[in-house]
Coordinates of C-alpha atoms and ligand atoms in Angstrom, one line a residue:
M1 CA 0.0 0.0 0.0
L2 CA 1.2 3.5 -0.7
N3 CA 1.2 6.0 2.1
K4 CA -0.3 9.4 1.5
S5 CA 2.8 11.4 0.7
R6 CA 4.1 8.6 -1.5
L7 CA 0.8 8.6 -3.3
T8 CA 1.0 12.3 -3.8
A9 CA 4.5 12.0 -5.2
V10 CA 3.3 9.3 -7.7
L11 CA 0.3 11.4 -8.8
V12 CA 2.5 14.4 -9.3
S13 CA 5.1 12.5 -11.3
A14 CA 2.3 11.0 -13.4
A15 CA 0.9 14.4 -14.1
V16 CA 4.4 15.6 -15.1
V17 CA 4.8 12.6 -17.5
T18 CA 1.4 13.4 -19.0
T19 CA 2.2 17.0 -19.7
A20 CA 5.6 16.2 -21.0
T21 CA 4.3 13.7 -23.5
A22 CA 1.0 15.2 -24.5
G23 CA 0.7 17.8 -27.2
Q24 CA -1.7 19.6 -29.3
V25 CA -2.4 18.3 -32.7
E26 CA -4.0 20.6 -35.2
V27 CA -5.6 18.7 -38.1
L28 CA -6.8 20.4 -41.3
H29 CA -9.5 18.5 -43.0
Y30 CA -12.7 18.9 -45.0
W31 CA -14.9 16.2 -43.5
T32 CA -17.9 18.2 -42.5
S33 CA -20.9 16.2 -43.9
G34 CA -22.8 13.9 -41.5
G35 CA -20.9 10.7 -42.4
E36 CA -17.6 12.5 -42.7
A37 CA -17.9 14.3 -39.3
K38 CA -18.8 11.0 -37.6
S39 CA -15.7 9.4 -39.1
V40 CA -13.2 12.1 -38.1
A41 CA -14.7 12.2 -34.6
E42 CA -13.3 8.7 -34.2
L43 CA -9.8 10.0 -34.8
K44 CA -10.3 12.8 -32.4
K45 CA -11.5 10.3 -29.7
M46 CA -8.3 8.2 -30.2
M47 CA -6.0 11.2 -29.9
E48 CA -7.7 12.4 -26.8
A49 CA -7.5 9.0 -25.3
K50 CA -3.8 9.2 -25.7
G51 CA -3.8 12.5 -23.7
H52 CA -3.4 14.9 -26.7
V53 CA -5.4 18.0 -27.4
W54 CA -7.2 17.8 -30.7
K55 CA -7.5 21.2 -32.5
D56 CA -10.0 20.8 -35.2
F57 CA -9.4 22.8 -38.4
A58 CA -12.3 21.9 -40.6
V59 CA -12.7 23.8 -43.8
A60 CA -16.1 23.0 -45.4
G61 CA -16.2 22.3 -49.2
G62 CA -16.5 18.7 -50.6
G63 CA -13.4 17.5 -52.3
G64 CA -11.2 19.9 -50.4
D65 CA -10.6 22.8 -52.9
N66 CA -11.3 25.4 -50.1
A67 CA -9.1 23.5 -47.6
A68 CA -6.2 23.5 -50.1
T69 CA -6.4 27.3 -50.4
V70 CA -6.5 27.8 -46.7
L71 CA -3.6 25.4 -46.2
K72 CA -1.4 27.4 -48.7
S73 CA -1.9 30.6 -46.8
R74 CA -1.1 29.0 -43.4
V75 CA 2.1 27.4 -44.7
V76 CA 3.2 30.6 -46.5
S77 CA 2.8 32.5 -43.2
G78 CA 5.0 29.9 -41.5
N79 CA 2.3 28.5 -39.3
P80 CA 1.3 25.1 -40.8
P81 CA -1.1 22.7 -39.0
A82 CA 0.4 19.4 -37.7
A83 CA -1.5 17.4 -40.3
A84 CA -3.5 18.2 -43.4
Q85 CA -5.6 16.1 -45.6
I86 CA -3.6 16.0 -48.8
K87 CA -3.4 13.3 -51.4
G88 CA -1.8 12.0 -54.6
P89 CA 0.7 14.1 -56.5
A90 CA 0.0 17.1 -54.3
I91 CA 1.9 15.3 -51.5
Q92 CA 5.0 15.3 -53.7
E93 CA 4.5 19.0 -54.5
W94 CA 4.3 19.9 -50.8
A95 CA 7.3 17.7 -50.0
S96 CA 9.4 19.4 -52.6
E97 CA 8.8 22.7 -50.8
G98 CA 10.7 21.2 -47.8
V99 CA 7.8 21.7 -45.4
L100 CA 6.8 18.1 -44.6
A101 CA 8.1 16.1 -41.7
N102 CA 9.9 12.8 -42.0
L103 CA 7.8 10.0 -40.6
D104 CA 10.3 7.2 -41.1
S105 CA 10.8 6.5 -37.4
V106 CA 7.0 5.8 -37.0
G107 CA 6.8 4.0 -40.3
K108 CA 9.7 1.7 -39.4
A109 CA 8.5 1.0 -35.8
E110 CA 5.0 0.3 -37.1
N111 CA 6.1 -1.7 -40.2
W112 CA 4.2 0.3 -42.7
D113 CA 6.2 -1.1 -45.7
S114 CA 4.7 -4.5 -45.0
L115 CA 1.2 -3.2 -44.2
L116 CA 0.5 -1.1 -47.3
P117 CA 0.2 -2.0 -50.9
K118 CA 3.4 -0.8 -52.6
V119 CA 1.6 1.6 -55.0
V120 CA 0.1 3.4 -52.0
A121 CA 3.3 3.5 -49.9
D122 CA 5.1 5.0 -52.9
V123 CA 2.6 7.9 -53.0
M124 CA 3.2 8.5 -49.3
K125 CA 6.9 8.8 -49.7
Y126 CA 9.1 11.6 -50.9
K127 CA 12.6 10.5 -51.9
G128 CA 12.1 7.3 -50.1
N129 CA 10.9 8.8 -46.8
Y130 CA 7.4 8.7 -45.5
V131 CA 5.9 12.2 -45.3
A132 CA 2.2 11.2 -45.3
V133 CA 0.0 8.4 -43.9
P134 CA -3.0 6.9 -45.7
V135 CA -6.4 6.5 -44.1
N136 CA -8.5 4.5 -46.6
V137 CA -9.4 3.5 -50.1
H138 CA -12.5 5.1 -51.6
R139 CA -13.9 3.8 -54.9
V140 CA -15.1 6.5 -57.1
N141 CA -16.9 4.7 -60.0
W142 CA -20.1 3.9 -58.1
L143 CA -23.7 4.4 -59.0
W144 CA -26.0 4.7 -55.9
G145 CA -29.7 3.9 -56.1
S146 CA -32.8 4.4 -54.0
A147 CA -34.6 1.1 -53.7
A148 CA -38.0 2.8 -53.2
A149 CA -37.6 5.3 -56.1
L150 CA -36.6 2.5 -58.5
K151 CA -39.5 0.4 -57.3
K152 CA -41.9 3.3 -57.8
A153 CA -40.6 3.8 -61.3
G154 CA -40.9 0.1 -62.1
V155 CA -37.1 -0.4 -62.5
T156 CA -35.8 -3.8 -61.4
G157 CA -32.2 -3.9 -60.3
M158 CA -29.3 -1.5 -60.9
P159 CA -28.3 -0.9 -64.6
K160 CA -25.1 -2.6 -65.8
T161 CA -24.8 -1.0 -69.2
W162 CA -25.4 2.5 -70.5
D163 CA -28.4 1.3 -72.5
E164 CA -30.0 -0.2 -69.3
F165 CA -29.2 3.0 -67.5
F166 CA -30.9 5.3 -70.0
L167 CA -34.0 3.0 -70.2
A168 CA -34.2 3.1 -66.4
A169 CA -33.7 6.9 -66.3
D170 CA -36.6 7.3 -68.8
K171 CA -38.9 5.4 -66.6
I172 CA -37.9 7.3 -63.5
K173 CA -38.3 10.7 -65.3
K174 CA -41.8 9.6 -66.3
S175 CA -42.7 8.6 -62.8
G176 CA -42.1 12.3 -61.7
L177 CA -39.0 11.6 -59.7
I178 CA -35.5 13.0 -60.3
A179 CA -33.5 10.4 -62.2
V180 CA -30.0 11.6 -61.4
A181 CA -29.1 13.7 -58.4
H182 CA -26.2 15.8 -59.6
S183 CA -24.1 18.3 -57.9
G184 CA -23.1 21.0 -60.4
Q185 CA -19.7 21.9 -59.1
N186 CA -16.4 21.3 -61.0
I187 CA -15.3 18.3 -58.9
W188 CA -18.7 16.5 -59.1
D189 CA -19.1 17.2 -62.9
F190 CA -15.7 15.5 -63.3
T191 CA -16.6 12.7 -60.9
T192 CA -19.5 11.8 -63.2
F193 CA -17.4 12.4 -66.3
E194 CA -14.5 10.1 -65.3
S195 CA -17.0 7.3 -64.5
V196 CA -18.5 7.8 -68.0
V197 CA -15.1 7.7 -69.7
L198 CA -14.3 4.5 -67.7
G199 CA -17.6 2.9 -68.5
V200 CA -17.6 3.9 -72.2
G201 CA -14.0 3.4 -73.0
G202 CA -12.6 1.0 -70.4
A203 CA -9.6 1.2 -68.1
K204 CA -6.9 1.4 -70.8
F205 CA -8.7 4.2 -72.6
Y206 CA -9.3 6.0 -69.3
E207 CA -5.6 5.7 -68.5
D208 CA -4.5 7.0 -71.9
A209 CA -6.9 9.9 -72.0
L210 CA -7.2 11.1 -68.5
V211 CA -4.0 10.0 -66.8
K212 CA -1.4 10.1 -69.6
L213 CA -3.3 12.9 -71.2
D214 CA -2.5 11.5 -74.6
Q215 CA -3.8 13.9 -77.3
K216 CA -4.8 11.0 -79.6
A217 CA -7.0 9.5 -77.0
L218 CA -8.4 12.8 -76.0
T219 CA -9.5 13.6 -79.5
S220 CA -10.7 10.0 -80.4
E221 CA -14.1 8.6 -81.4
T222 CA -14.2 7.0 -77.9
M223 CA -13.9 10.5 -76.3
K224 CA -16.6 11.7 -78.6
K225 CA -18.9 8.9 -77.4
S226 CA -18.0 9.6 -73.8
L227 CA -18.9 13.3 -74.2
E228 CA -22.2 12.4 -75.9
T229 CA -23.1 10.0 -73.1
F230 CA -22.1 12.6 -70.5
R231 CA -24.3 15.2 -72.1
R232 CA -27.2 12.8 -72.3
I233 CA -27.0 12.2 -68.5
K234 CA -27.6 15.9 -68.0
T235 CA -31.1 15.6 -69.5
Y236 CA -32.0 13.5 -66.4
V237 CA -30.8 16.0 -63.9
D238 CA -33.1 18.4 -62.0
P239 CA -32.9 22.2 -62.5
A240 CA -31.6 22.7 -58.9
A241 CA -28.4 20.8 -59.5
P242 CA -26.0 23.8 -60.3
G243 CA -23.9 24.6 -57.3
R244 CA -25.6 21.9 -55.1
D245 CA -23.2 20.2 -52.6
W246 CA -22.6 16.5 -53.0
N247 CA -24.1 15.4 -49.7
L248 CA -27.4 17.3 -50.5
S249 CA -27.6 15.2 -53.7
T250 CA -27.1 12.1 -51.6
A251 CA -29.8 13.4 -49.3
L252 CA -32.3 13.4 -52.3
V253 CA -31.5 9.7 -52.8
I254 CA -31.8 9.0 -49.1
Q255 CA -35.2 10.7 -49.1
D256 CA -36.2 8.7 -52.2
K257 CA -36.8 11.9 -54.2
A258 CA -34.1 10.9 -56.6
A259 CA -33.3 7.5 -58.0
F260 CA -29.5 7.6 -58.9
Q261 CA -26.3 9.4 -57.9
F262 CA -22.9 9.0 -59.5
M263 CA -20.6 9.4 -56.5
G264 CA -17.7 7.9 -54.6
D265 CA -18.4 5.8 -51.6
W266 CA -18.3 8.7 -49.1
A267 CA -21.9 8.8 -50.2
K268 CA -22.4 5.5 -48.4
G269 CA -21.2 7.3 -45.2
E270 CA -24.3 9.5 -45.6
F271 CA -26.7 6.6 -46.1
V272 CA -25.2 4.8 -43.1
A273 CA -25.4 8.0 -40.9
A274 CA -29.1 8.2 -41.9
A275 CA -29.5 4.6 -40.7
K276 CA -30.3 3.3 -44.2
A277 CA -29.4 -0.3 -45.0
P278 CA -27.5 -1.4 -48.1
G279 CA -29.3 -3.8 -50.3
K280 CA -32.6 -2.8 -48.7
D281 CA -33.0 1.0 -48.7
F282 CA -30.2 1.8 -51.0
L283 CA -28.3 -0.1 -53.7
C284 CA -24.7 0.2 -54.9
A285 CA -23.3 -0.9 -58.2
A286 CA -20.3 0.0 -60.4
A287 CA -21.2 2.8 -62.8
P288 CA -22.6 1.3 -66.0
G289 CA -20.0 -0.5 -68.1
S290 CA -17.3 -0.1 -65.4
G291 CA -17.8 -3.3 -63.4
N292 CA -14.3 -4.6 -64.2
A293 CA -12.5 -1.4 -63.3
Y294 CA -11.9 0.6 -60.2
T295 CA -11.1 4.3 -59.8
F296 CA -9.3 4.6 -56.5
N297 CA -9.0 7.6 -54.2
V298 CA -6.8 7.2 -51.1
D299 CA -7.3 9.8 -48.4
S300 CA -4.2 10.6 -46.5
F301 CA -2.7 13.1 -44.1
A302 CA 0.6 14.8 -44.8
M303 CA 2.5 15.9 -41.7
F304 CA 4.2 19.3 -41.5
K305 CA 7.5 20.1 -39.8
L306 CA 6.9 21.3 -36.3
K307 CA 9.3 22.8 -33.6
D308 CA 7.5 21.9 -30.3
A309 CA 8.4 18.5 -28.9
G310 CA 5.0 17.8 -27.5
A311 CA 3.4 18.6 -30.8
Q312 CA 5.8 16.4 -32.6
K313 CA 5.0 13.6 -30.2
A314 CA 1.3 14.1 -30.9
Q315 CA 1.9 14.2 -34.6
N316 CA 3.7 10.8 -34.4
D317 CA 0.9 9.3 -32.3
L318 CA -1.6 10.6 -34.9
A319 CA 0.4 8.9 -37.7
A320 CA 0.6 5.6 -35.7
S321 CA -3.1 5.7 -34.8
I322 CA -4.2 6.2 -38.4
M323 CA -2.5 3.1 -39.5
G324 CA -3.7 1.0 -36.5
T325 CA -6.2 -1.7 -37.1
D326 CA -8.8 -0.2 -34.7
F327 CA -8.9 3.1 -36.5
Q328 CA -8.8 1.6 -39.9
Q329 CA -11.9 -0.4 -39.0
V330 CA -14.0 2.1 -37.2
F331 CA -13.2 5.0 -39.4
N332 CA -13.9 3.2 -42.6
L333 CA -17.1 1.7 -41.3
N334 CA -18.4 5.2 -40.9
K335 CA -16.7 6.7 -44.0
G336 CA -18.0 4.3 -46.6
S337 CA -14.4 3.4 -47.7
I338 CA -12.4 0.3 -47.0
P339 CA -9.2 0.0 -45.0
V340 CA -6.0 0.8 -46.9
R341 CA -4.0 -1.3 -44.4
L342 CA -3.7 -4.9 -45.7
N343 CA -5.4 -7.8 -44.0
V344 CA -7.9 -5.9 -41.8
A345 CA -10.8 -8.1 -41.1
M346 CA -13.8 -7.2 -43.3
G347 CA -16.4 -9.2 -41.2
K348 CA -18.2 -6.0 -39.9
F349 CA -18.3 -4.4 -43.3
D350 CA -21.4 -4.4 -45.6
E351 CA -21.9 -5.8 -49.0
C352 CA -20.8 -2.6 -50.8
A353 CA -17.5 -2.5 -48.9
K354 CA -16.9 -6.2 -49.5
L355 CA -17.5 -5.7 -53.2
S356 CA -15.1 -2.8 -53.2
S357 CA -12.5 -4.8 -51.4
K358 CA -12.8 -7.7 -53.8
D359 CA -12.8 -5.5 -56.9
F360 CA -9.8 -3.6 -55.6
V361 CA -7.8 -6.8 -55.6
D362 CA -9.4 -8.3 -58.8
T363 CA -9.1 -5.2 -61.0
A364 CA -5.5 -4.8 -60.0
K365 CA -4.7 -8.2 -61.6
V366 CA -6.3 -7.3 -65.0
G367 CA -5.1 -3.7 -65.3
G368 CA -8.5 -2.2 -64.3
L369 CA -7.3 -0.4 -61.2
V370 CA -6.8 3.3 -62.1
P371 CA -6.4 6.5 -60.1
S372 CA -9.2 9.0 -59.8
V373 CA -8.4 12.2 -61.6
A374 CA -11.4 14.0 -60.1
H375 CA -10.1 13.3 -56.6
G376 CA -6.5 14.4 -57.1
M377 CA -4.9 11.0 -57.5
A378 CA -3.5 11.1 -60.9
I379 CA -2.2 14.3 -62.4
K380 CA -0.5 17.5 -61.3
P381 CA -3.0 20.1 -59.8
A382 CA -2.5 22.6 -62.6
A383 CA -3.5 20.3 -65.5
E384 CA -6.2 18.8 -63.2
G385 CA -7.8 22.2 -62.6
A386 CA -7.7 23.1 -66.3
I387 CA -9.4 19.9 -67.5
K388 CA -12.0 20.1 -64.8
D389 CA -12.8 23.7 -65.9
A390 CA -13.2 22.5 -69.6
V391 CA -15.4 19.6 -68.6
S392 CA -17.6 21.7 -66.4
Q393 CA -18.0 24.3 -69.2
F394 CA -19.1 21.6 -71.6
W395 CA -21.5 20.3 -69.0
S396 CA -23.0 23.7 -68.2
D397 CA -23.3 25.1 -71.7
D398 CA -25.2 23.1 -74.2
R399 CA -24.2 25.4 -77.0
I400 CA -20.7 24.0 -76.9
S401 CA -20.6 21.2 -79.5
V402 CA -19.1 17.8 -78.7
A403 CA -16.3 18.6 -81.2
D404 CA -15.5 21.9 -79.5
G405 CA -15.8 20.4 -76.0
M406 CA -13.3 17.8 -77.0
K407 CA -10.9 20.3 -78.4
N408 CA -11.2 22.4 -75.2
I409 CA -10.5 19.5 -73.0
A410 CA -7.5 18.3 -75.1
K411 CA -6.1 21.9 -75.0
A412 CA -6.6 22.1 -71.2
A413 CA -4.8 18.8 -70.8
A414 CA -1.6 20.3 -72.2
T415 CA -1.4 22.8 -69.3
K416 CA 2.0 22.6 -67.6
Ligands
BGC1 C1 -12.4 12.8 -50.4 C2 -13.4 12.2 -49.4 C3 -14.5 13.2 -49.1 C4 -15.1 13.6 -50.4 C5 -16.2 14.7 -50.2 C6 -13.1 13.3 -51.6 O1 -12.2 13.9 -52.5 O2 -11.4 11.9 -50.8 O3 -12.7 11.8 -48.2 O4 -15.4 12.6 -48.3 O5 -14.2 14.2 -51.3 O6 -15.8 15.7 -49.5

């Protein structure tokens, strides 16, 4: 038994240990919708359980364009957050500025090289050192459906081909419901566009046109067909789509006011947060024609160089927590994505996540696993921004002919 003064000494030293090792961790993210907020709350809980102080730096705006702008100004003024949600080639751009922290000591201690697919680990490293840590794998080429809306319109099952899709869309339109819940913002126009390109042209064409930005592919018959299909989808969109946020479009499907949405599986996070059941209330299927392909989108946090020792410790704990099995499970169950860490048990995940997990592995074997351009996984931000603008212009302005739309996109793709 401890006597009173000994007990006081133990408590005091414990308190000292806690303050010496705890730190503040400021995390810049854009997870502000219902499902997203529930997911990020899990990370906050884990960090607080380790004694750290979570400073939430949420910048609303799906897809993170606003967050990227805010991040730039913080880094330029010499006051970066500990961690920021950055992904794909943008990680390399930030690392080349010399502002990212080296996470190799955590990576080695936690064995990241053996826990991550090599393609993912390579994106997280700059010159061989870890500078970012991945959270999940989102699939982008999904079509979501409201079971009740489809039933009301007399549509049985999710369409697998574009012909089936347009037949279903006609029936839904006739029934008075919205056939396609679209969010008319650059990033969401392109999210639909890349699924169309994938579904119409296949993975090899997608890769040539949108990843390699090959001019021949960008001006081909297949691109013409893709743009025609894309424009045809617009005729099934309701007039309130321009400017609408992605989660508000998902809400229309949740409320059975709209039948379909082209969206990555963060939409599933919204269905789940609204207590909707997959296979019963809502349906998931690969976008028409793209069942043997998979556009991946890996969320990750890049860590910035910090001076304070407590903050550095908190940052390392954050990195280790993100790759832990507990976090990978609970976060992804809420987020709609699947764990990026290999061999995490999928028992608790639903059918959509299991399909995603299976297709991730299967498509990789046949060359069908391709990076999402819409979600910053494939090309440098400058060219990405330019082709997104050209695609959105084409979507918004029906006076632009398919031939001109194609020319504009090809020209934008040449942006350095
Ligand atoms: C991100 C997701 C996010 C979605 C909507 C995507 O680019 O990868 O994590 O939920 O945008 O904000």
